[in-house]
CSV table of C-alpha atoms in Angstrom, one decimal:
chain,number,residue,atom,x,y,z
A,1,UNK,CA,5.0,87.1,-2.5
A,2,UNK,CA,3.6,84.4,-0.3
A,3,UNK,CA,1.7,87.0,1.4
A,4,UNK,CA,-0.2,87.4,-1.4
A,5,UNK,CA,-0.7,84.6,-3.0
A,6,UNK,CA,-2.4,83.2,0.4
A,7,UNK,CA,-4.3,86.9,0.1
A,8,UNK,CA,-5.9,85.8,-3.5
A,9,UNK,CA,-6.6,82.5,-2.2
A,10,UNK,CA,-8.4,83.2,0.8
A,11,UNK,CA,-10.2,85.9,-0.8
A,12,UNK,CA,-11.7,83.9,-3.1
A,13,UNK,CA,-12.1,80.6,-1.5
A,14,UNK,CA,-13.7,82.0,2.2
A,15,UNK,CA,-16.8,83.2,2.3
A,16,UNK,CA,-16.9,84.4,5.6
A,17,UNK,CA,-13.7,86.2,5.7
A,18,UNK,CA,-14.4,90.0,5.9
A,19,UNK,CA,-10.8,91.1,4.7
A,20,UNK,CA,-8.4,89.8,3.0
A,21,UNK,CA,-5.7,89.4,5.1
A,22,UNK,CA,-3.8,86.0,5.7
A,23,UNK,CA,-4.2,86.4,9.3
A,24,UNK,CA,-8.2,86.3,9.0
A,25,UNK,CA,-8.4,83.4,6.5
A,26,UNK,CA,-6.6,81.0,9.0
A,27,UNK,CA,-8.3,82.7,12.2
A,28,UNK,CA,-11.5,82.0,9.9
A,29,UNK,CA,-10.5,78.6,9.5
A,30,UNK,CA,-10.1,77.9,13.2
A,31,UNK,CA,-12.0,80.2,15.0
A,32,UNK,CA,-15.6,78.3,14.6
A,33,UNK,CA,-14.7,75.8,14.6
A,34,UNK,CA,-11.2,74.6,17.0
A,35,UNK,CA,-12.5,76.6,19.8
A,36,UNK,CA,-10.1,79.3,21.2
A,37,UNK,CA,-7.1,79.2,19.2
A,38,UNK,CA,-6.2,82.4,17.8
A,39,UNK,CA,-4.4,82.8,14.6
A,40,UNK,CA,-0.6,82.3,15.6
A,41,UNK,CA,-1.0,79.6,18.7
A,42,UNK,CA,-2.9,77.8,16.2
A,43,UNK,CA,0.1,77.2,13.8
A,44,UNK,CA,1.9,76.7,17.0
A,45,UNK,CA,-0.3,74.0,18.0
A,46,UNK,CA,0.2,72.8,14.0
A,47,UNK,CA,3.8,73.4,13.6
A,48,UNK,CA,6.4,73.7,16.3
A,49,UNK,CA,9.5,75.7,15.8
A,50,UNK,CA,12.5,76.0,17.1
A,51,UNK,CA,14.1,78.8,15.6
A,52,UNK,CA,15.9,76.5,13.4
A,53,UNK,CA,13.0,74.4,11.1
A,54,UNK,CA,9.5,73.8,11.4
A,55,UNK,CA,8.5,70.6,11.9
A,56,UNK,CA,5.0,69.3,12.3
A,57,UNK,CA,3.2,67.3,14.7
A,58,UNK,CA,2.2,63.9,13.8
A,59,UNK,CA,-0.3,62.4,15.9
A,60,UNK,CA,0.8,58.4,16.7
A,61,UNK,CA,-1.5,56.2,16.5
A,62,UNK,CA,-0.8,52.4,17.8
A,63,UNK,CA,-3.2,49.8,16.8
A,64,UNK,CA,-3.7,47.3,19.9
A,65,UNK,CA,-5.6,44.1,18.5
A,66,UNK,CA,-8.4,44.4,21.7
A,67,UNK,CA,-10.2,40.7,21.5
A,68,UNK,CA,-13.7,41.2,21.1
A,69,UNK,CA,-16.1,40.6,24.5
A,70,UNK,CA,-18.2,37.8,23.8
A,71,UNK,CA,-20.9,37.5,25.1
A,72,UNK,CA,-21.9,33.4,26.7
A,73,UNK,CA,-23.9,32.5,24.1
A,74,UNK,CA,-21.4,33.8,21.6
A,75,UNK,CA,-18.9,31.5,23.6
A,76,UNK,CA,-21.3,28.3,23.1
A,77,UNK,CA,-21.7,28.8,19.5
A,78,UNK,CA,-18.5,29.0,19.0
A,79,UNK,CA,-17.3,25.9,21.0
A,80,UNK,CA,-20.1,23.9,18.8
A,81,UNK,CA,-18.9,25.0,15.9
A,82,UNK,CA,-15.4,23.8,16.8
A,83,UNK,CA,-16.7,20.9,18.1
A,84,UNK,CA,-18.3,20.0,15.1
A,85,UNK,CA,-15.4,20.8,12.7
A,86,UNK,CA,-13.4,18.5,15.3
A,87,UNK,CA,-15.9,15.6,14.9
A,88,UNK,CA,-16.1,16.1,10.7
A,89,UNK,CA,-12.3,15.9,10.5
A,90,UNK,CA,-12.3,12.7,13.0
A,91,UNK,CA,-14.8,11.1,10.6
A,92,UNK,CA,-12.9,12.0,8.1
A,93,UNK,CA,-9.6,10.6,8.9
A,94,UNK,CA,-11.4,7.3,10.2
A,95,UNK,CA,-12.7,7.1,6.6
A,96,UNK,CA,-9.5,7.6,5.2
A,97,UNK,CA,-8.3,5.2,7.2
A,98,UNK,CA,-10.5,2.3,5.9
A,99,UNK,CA,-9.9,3.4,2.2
A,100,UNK,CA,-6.1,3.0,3.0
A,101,UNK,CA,-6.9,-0.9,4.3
A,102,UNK,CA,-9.4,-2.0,1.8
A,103,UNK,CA,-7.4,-0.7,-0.4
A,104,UNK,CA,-4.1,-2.9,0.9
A,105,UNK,CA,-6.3,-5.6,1.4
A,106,UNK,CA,-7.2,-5.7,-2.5
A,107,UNK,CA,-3.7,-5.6,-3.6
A,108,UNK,CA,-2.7,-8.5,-1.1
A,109,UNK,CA,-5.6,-10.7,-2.8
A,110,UNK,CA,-4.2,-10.0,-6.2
A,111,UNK,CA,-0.5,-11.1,-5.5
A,112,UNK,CA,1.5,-14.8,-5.6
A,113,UNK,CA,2.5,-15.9,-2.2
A,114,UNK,CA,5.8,-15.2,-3.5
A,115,UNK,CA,5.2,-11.5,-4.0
A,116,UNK,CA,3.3,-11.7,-0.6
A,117,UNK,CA,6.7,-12.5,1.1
A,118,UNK,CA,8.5,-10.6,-0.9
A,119,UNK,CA,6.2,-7.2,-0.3
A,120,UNK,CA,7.1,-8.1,3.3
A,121,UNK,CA,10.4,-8.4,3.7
A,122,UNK,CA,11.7,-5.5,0.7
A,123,UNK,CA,8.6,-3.5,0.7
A,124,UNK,CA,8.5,-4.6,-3.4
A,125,UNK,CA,7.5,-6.8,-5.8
A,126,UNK,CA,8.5,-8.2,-9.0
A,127,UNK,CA,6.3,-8.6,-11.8
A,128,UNK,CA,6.5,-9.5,-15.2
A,129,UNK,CA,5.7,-7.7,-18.3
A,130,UNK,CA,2.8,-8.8,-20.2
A,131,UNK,CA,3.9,-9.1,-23.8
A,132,UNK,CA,7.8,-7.7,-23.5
A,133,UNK,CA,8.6,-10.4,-20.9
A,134,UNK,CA,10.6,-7.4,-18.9
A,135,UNK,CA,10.5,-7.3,-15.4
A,136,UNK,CA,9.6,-4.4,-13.4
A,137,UNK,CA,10.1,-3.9,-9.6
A,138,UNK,CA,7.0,-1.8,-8.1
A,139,UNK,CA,8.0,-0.5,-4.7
A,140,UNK,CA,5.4,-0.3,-2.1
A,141,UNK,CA,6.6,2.3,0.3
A,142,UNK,CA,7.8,5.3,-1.7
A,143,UNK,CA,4.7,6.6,-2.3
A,144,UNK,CA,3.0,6.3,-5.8
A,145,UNK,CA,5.4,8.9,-8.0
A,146,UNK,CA,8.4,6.9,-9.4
A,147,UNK,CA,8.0,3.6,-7.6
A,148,UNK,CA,8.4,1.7,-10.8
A,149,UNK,CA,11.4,0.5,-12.4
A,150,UNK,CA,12.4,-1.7,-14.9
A,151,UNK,CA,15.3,-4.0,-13.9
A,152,UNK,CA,17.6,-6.3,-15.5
A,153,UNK,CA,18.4,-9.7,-14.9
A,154,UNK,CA,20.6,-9.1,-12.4
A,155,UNK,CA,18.1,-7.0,-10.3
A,156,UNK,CA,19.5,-3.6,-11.5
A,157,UNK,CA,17.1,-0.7,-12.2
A,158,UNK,CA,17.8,0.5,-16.4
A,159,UNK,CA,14.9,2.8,-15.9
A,160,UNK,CA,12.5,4.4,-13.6
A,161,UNK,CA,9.2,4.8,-14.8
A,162,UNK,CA,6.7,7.4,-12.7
A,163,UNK,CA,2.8,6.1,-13.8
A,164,UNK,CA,-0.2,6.5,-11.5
A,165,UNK,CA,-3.8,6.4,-11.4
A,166,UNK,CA,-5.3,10.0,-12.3
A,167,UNK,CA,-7.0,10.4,-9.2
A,168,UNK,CA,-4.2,11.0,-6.1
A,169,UNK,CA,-7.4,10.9,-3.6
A,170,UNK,CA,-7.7,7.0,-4.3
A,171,UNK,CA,-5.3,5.0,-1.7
A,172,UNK,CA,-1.8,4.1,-3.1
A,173,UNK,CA,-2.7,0.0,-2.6
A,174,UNK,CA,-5.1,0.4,-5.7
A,175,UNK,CA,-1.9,2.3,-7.8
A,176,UNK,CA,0.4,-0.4,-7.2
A,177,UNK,CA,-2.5,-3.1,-8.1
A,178,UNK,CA,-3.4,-1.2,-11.1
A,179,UNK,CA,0.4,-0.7,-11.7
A,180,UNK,CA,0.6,-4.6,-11.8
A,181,UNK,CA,-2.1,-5.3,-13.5
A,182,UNK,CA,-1.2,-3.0,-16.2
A,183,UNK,CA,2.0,-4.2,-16.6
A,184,UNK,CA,1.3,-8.1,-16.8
A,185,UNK,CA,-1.9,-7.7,-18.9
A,186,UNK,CA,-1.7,-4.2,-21.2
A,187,UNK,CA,2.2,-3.0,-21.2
A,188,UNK,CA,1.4,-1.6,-24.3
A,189,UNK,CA,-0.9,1.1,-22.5
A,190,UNK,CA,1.4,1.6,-19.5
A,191,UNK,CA,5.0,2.0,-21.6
A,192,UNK,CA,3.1,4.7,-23.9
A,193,UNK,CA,1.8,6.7,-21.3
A,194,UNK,CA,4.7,6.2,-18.4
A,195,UNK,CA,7.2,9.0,-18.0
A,196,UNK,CA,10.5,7.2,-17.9
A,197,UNK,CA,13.8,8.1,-17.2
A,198,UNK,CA,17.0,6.3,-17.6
A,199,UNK,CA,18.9,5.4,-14.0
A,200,UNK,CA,21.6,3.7,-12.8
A,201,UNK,CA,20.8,3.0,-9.4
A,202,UNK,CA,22.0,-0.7,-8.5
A,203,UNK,CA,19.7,-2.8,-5.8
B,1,UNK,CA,-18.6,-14.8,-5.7
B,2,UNK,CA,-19.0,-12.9,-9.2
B,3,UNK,CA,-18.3,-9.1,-8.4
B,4,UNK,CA,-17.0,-6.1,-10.0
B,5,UNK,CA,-14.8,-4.6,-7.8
B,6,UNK,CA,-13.9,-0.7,-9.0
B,7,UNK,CA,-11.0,1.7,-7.6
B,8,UNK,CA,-12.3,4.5,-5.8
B,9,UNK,CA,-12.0,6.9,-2.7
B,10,UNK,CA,-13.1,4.1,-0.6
B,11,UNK,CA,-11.0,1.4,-1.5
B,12,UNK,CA,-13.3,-0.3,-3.7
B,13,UNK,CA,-16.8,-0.5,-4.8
B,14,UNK,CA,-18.5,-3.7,-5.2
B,15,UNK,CA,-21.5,-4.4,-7.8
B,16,UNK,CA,-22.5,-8.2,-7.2
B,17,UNK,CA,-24.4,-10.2,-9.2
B,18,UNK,CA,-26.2,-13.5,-8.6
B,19,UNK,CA,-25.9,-15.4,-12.7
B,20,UNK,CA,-29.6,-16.9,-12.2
B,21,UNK,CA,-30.9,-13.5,-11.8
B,22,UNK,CA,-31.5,-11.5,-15.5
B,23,UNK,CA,-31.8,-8.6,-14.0
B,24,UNK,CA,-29.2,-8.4,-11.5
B,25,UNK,CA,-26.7,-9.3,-14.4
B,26,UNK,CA,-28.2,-6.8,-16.5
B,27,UNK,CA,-27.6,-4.1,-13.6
B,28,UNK,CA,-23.7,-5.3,-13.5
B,29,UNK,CA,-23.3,-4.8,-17.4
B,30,UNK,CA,-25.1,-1.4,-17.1
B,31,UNK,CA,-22.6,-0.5,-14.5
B,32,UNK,CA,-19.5,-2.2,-16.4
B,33,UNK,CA,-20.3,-0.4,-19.7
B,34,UNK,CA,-20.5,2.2,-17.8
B,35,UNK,CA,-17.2,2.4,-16.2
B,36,UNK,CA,-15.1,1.4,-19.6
B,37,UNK,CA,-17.1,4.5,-21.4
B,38,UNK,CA,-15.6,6.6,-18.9
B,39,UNK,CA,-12.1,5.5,-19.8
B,40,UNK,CA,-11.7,2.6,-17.2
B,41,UNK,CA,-9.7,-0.6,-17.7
B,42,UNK,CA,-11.2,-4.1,-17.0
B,43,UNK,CA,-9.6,-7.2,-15.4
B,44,UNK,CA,-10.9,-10.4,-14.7
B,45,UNK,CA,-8.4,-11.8,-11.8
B,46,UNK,CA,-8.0,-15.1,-10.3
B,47,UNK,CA,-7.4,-15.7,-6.9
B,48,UNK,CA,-3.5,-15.6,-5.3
B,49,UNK,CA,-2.3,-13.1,-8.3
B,50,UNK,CA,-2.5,-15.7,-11.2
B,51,UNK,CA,-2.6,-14.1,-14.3
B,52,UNK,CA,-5.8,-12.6,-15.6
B,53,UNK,CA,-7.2,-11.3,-18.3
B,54,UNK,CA,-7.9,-7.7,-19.7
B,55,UNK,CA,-11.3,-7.6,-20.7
B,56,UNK,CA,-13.3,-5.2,-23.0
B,57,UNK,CA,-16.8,-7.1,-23.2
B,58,UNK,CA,-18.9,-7.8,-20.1
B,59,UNK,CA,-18.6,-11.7,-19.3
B,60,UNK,CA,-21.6,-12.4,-16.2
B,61,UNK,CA,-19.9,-15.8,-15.7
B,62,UNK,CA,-15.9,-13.9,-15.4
B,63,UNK,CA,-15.9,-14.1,-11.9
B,64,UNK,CA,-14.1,-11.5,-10.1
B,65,UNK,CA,-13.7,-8.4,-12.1
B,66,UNK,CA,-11.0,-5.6,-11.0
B,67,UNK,CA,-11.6,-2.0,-12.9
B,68,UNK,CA,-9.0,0.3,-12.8
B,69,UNK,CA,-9.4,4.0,-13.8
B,70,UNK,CA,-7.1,6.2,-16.0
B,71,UNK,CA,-3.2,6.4,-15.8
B,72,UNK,CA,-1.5,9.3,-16.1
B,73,UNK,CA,2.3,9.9,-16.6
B,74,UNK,CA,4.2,11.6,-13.1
């Protein structure tokens, strides 16, 4: 029975009950200790009936994100911490910047006044290949990932060959002069390690 | 001018060199060996995009030297 299997229990687990009774263990339980509940409102502050089920009471708890105070010299570190993240990111951008034109500049230096105007007006150039005699079109504004492609006499692309500088951080005016320069003066290097793929795509 | 010009973050780095001066050439061959033991390629460029040279020996008198790291397939 349930009566006594909560009889055994509390007998052996309380050590201040007196008796053995299921009444005392849980009057034990929350007599010293919950203040002045007795036995049965204590289960009815626990478990609500209704003459139909039990059911329990669940405290809710919401969790309101409450901003910290801070105090003002809390607020001033913080703003000089932003403001020195904001002037690191400004120097670095300006950097960048300069990279990007020195990096332009080099490239312009390197090409024929022909490739000059051609750069300008397509946004490519047209070199030739070193020891195959090929010619490659290297565009200038697609980024540095598949901008090469090997064309035919009449201009069409045969094939599309992705090749870049190992390190993506260095602007994408030194790619396309070392893509040139690679192509005119060591093809061999550049058609072994190019990842090519065959197209179709007509200029 | 005779420079070495190498691909970087920046741009480009530039290690000049003055021939009459041993020691300033030496410091440009230190850095040239330097840069082809790490894998980069040498150029010796002319100006407006003429066709160069790929070089694998230091030359102090080249000129205008371009190296350009690694490639890598995309």
């Amino acid at each position: 029975m349930v009566i006594n299997v909560w009889d055994s229990w509390a007998s052996t687990i309380s050590t201040t009950s007196t008796t053995s009774s299921l009444l005392n263990t849980w009057y034990t339980w929350t007599g010293p200790n919950l203040g002045t509940s007795t036995t049965t409102s204590t289960w009815s502050h626990w478990v609500g009936t209704d003459n139909q089920r039990i059911y329990v009471h669940q405290p809710r708890v919401i969790n309101k994100y409450v901003p910290p105070i801070l105090t003002p010299e809390q607020i001033a570190s913080e703003k000089k911490m932003r403001d020195e993240r904001e002037r690191r990111y400004a120097a670095e951008r300006a950097a960048r910047k300069i990279a990007v034109e020195r990096a332009q500049e080099l490239l312009m230096m390197h090409l024929t006044p022909e490739q000059r105007e051609c750069i300008k007006k397509n946004n490519f150039i047209v070199v030739e290949g070193g020891k195959s005699k090929s010619m490659y079109r290297i565009w200038t504004q697609k980024g540095v990932h598949g901008n090469v492609e090997k064309i035919d006499a009449k201009g069409n692309a045969i094939e599309n060959w992705c090749v870049q500088l190992r390190d993506s951080l260095i602007p994408d005016g030194d790619h396309i002069l070392a893509q040139k320069l690679m192509l005119e003066l060591d093809e061999d290097h550049i058609t072994k390690v190019a990842n090519k793929t065959l197209t179709r795509r007509v200029a | 001018m005779l420079e070495i010009a190498t691909m970087d973050h920046t741009g480009d780095s530039k290690n000049i060199w003055d021939i009459s001066k041993p020691d300033e050439v030496e410091a440009a061959r230190a850095v040239f060996n330097s840069l082809r033991d790490k894998g980069y390629s040498a150029f010796h460029v002319a100006a407006d995009g003429d066709k160069g040279v790929r070089m694998n020996e230091f030359d102090p008198k080249a000129g205008k030297l371009i190296m350009v790291p690694q490639l890598k397939g995309g």
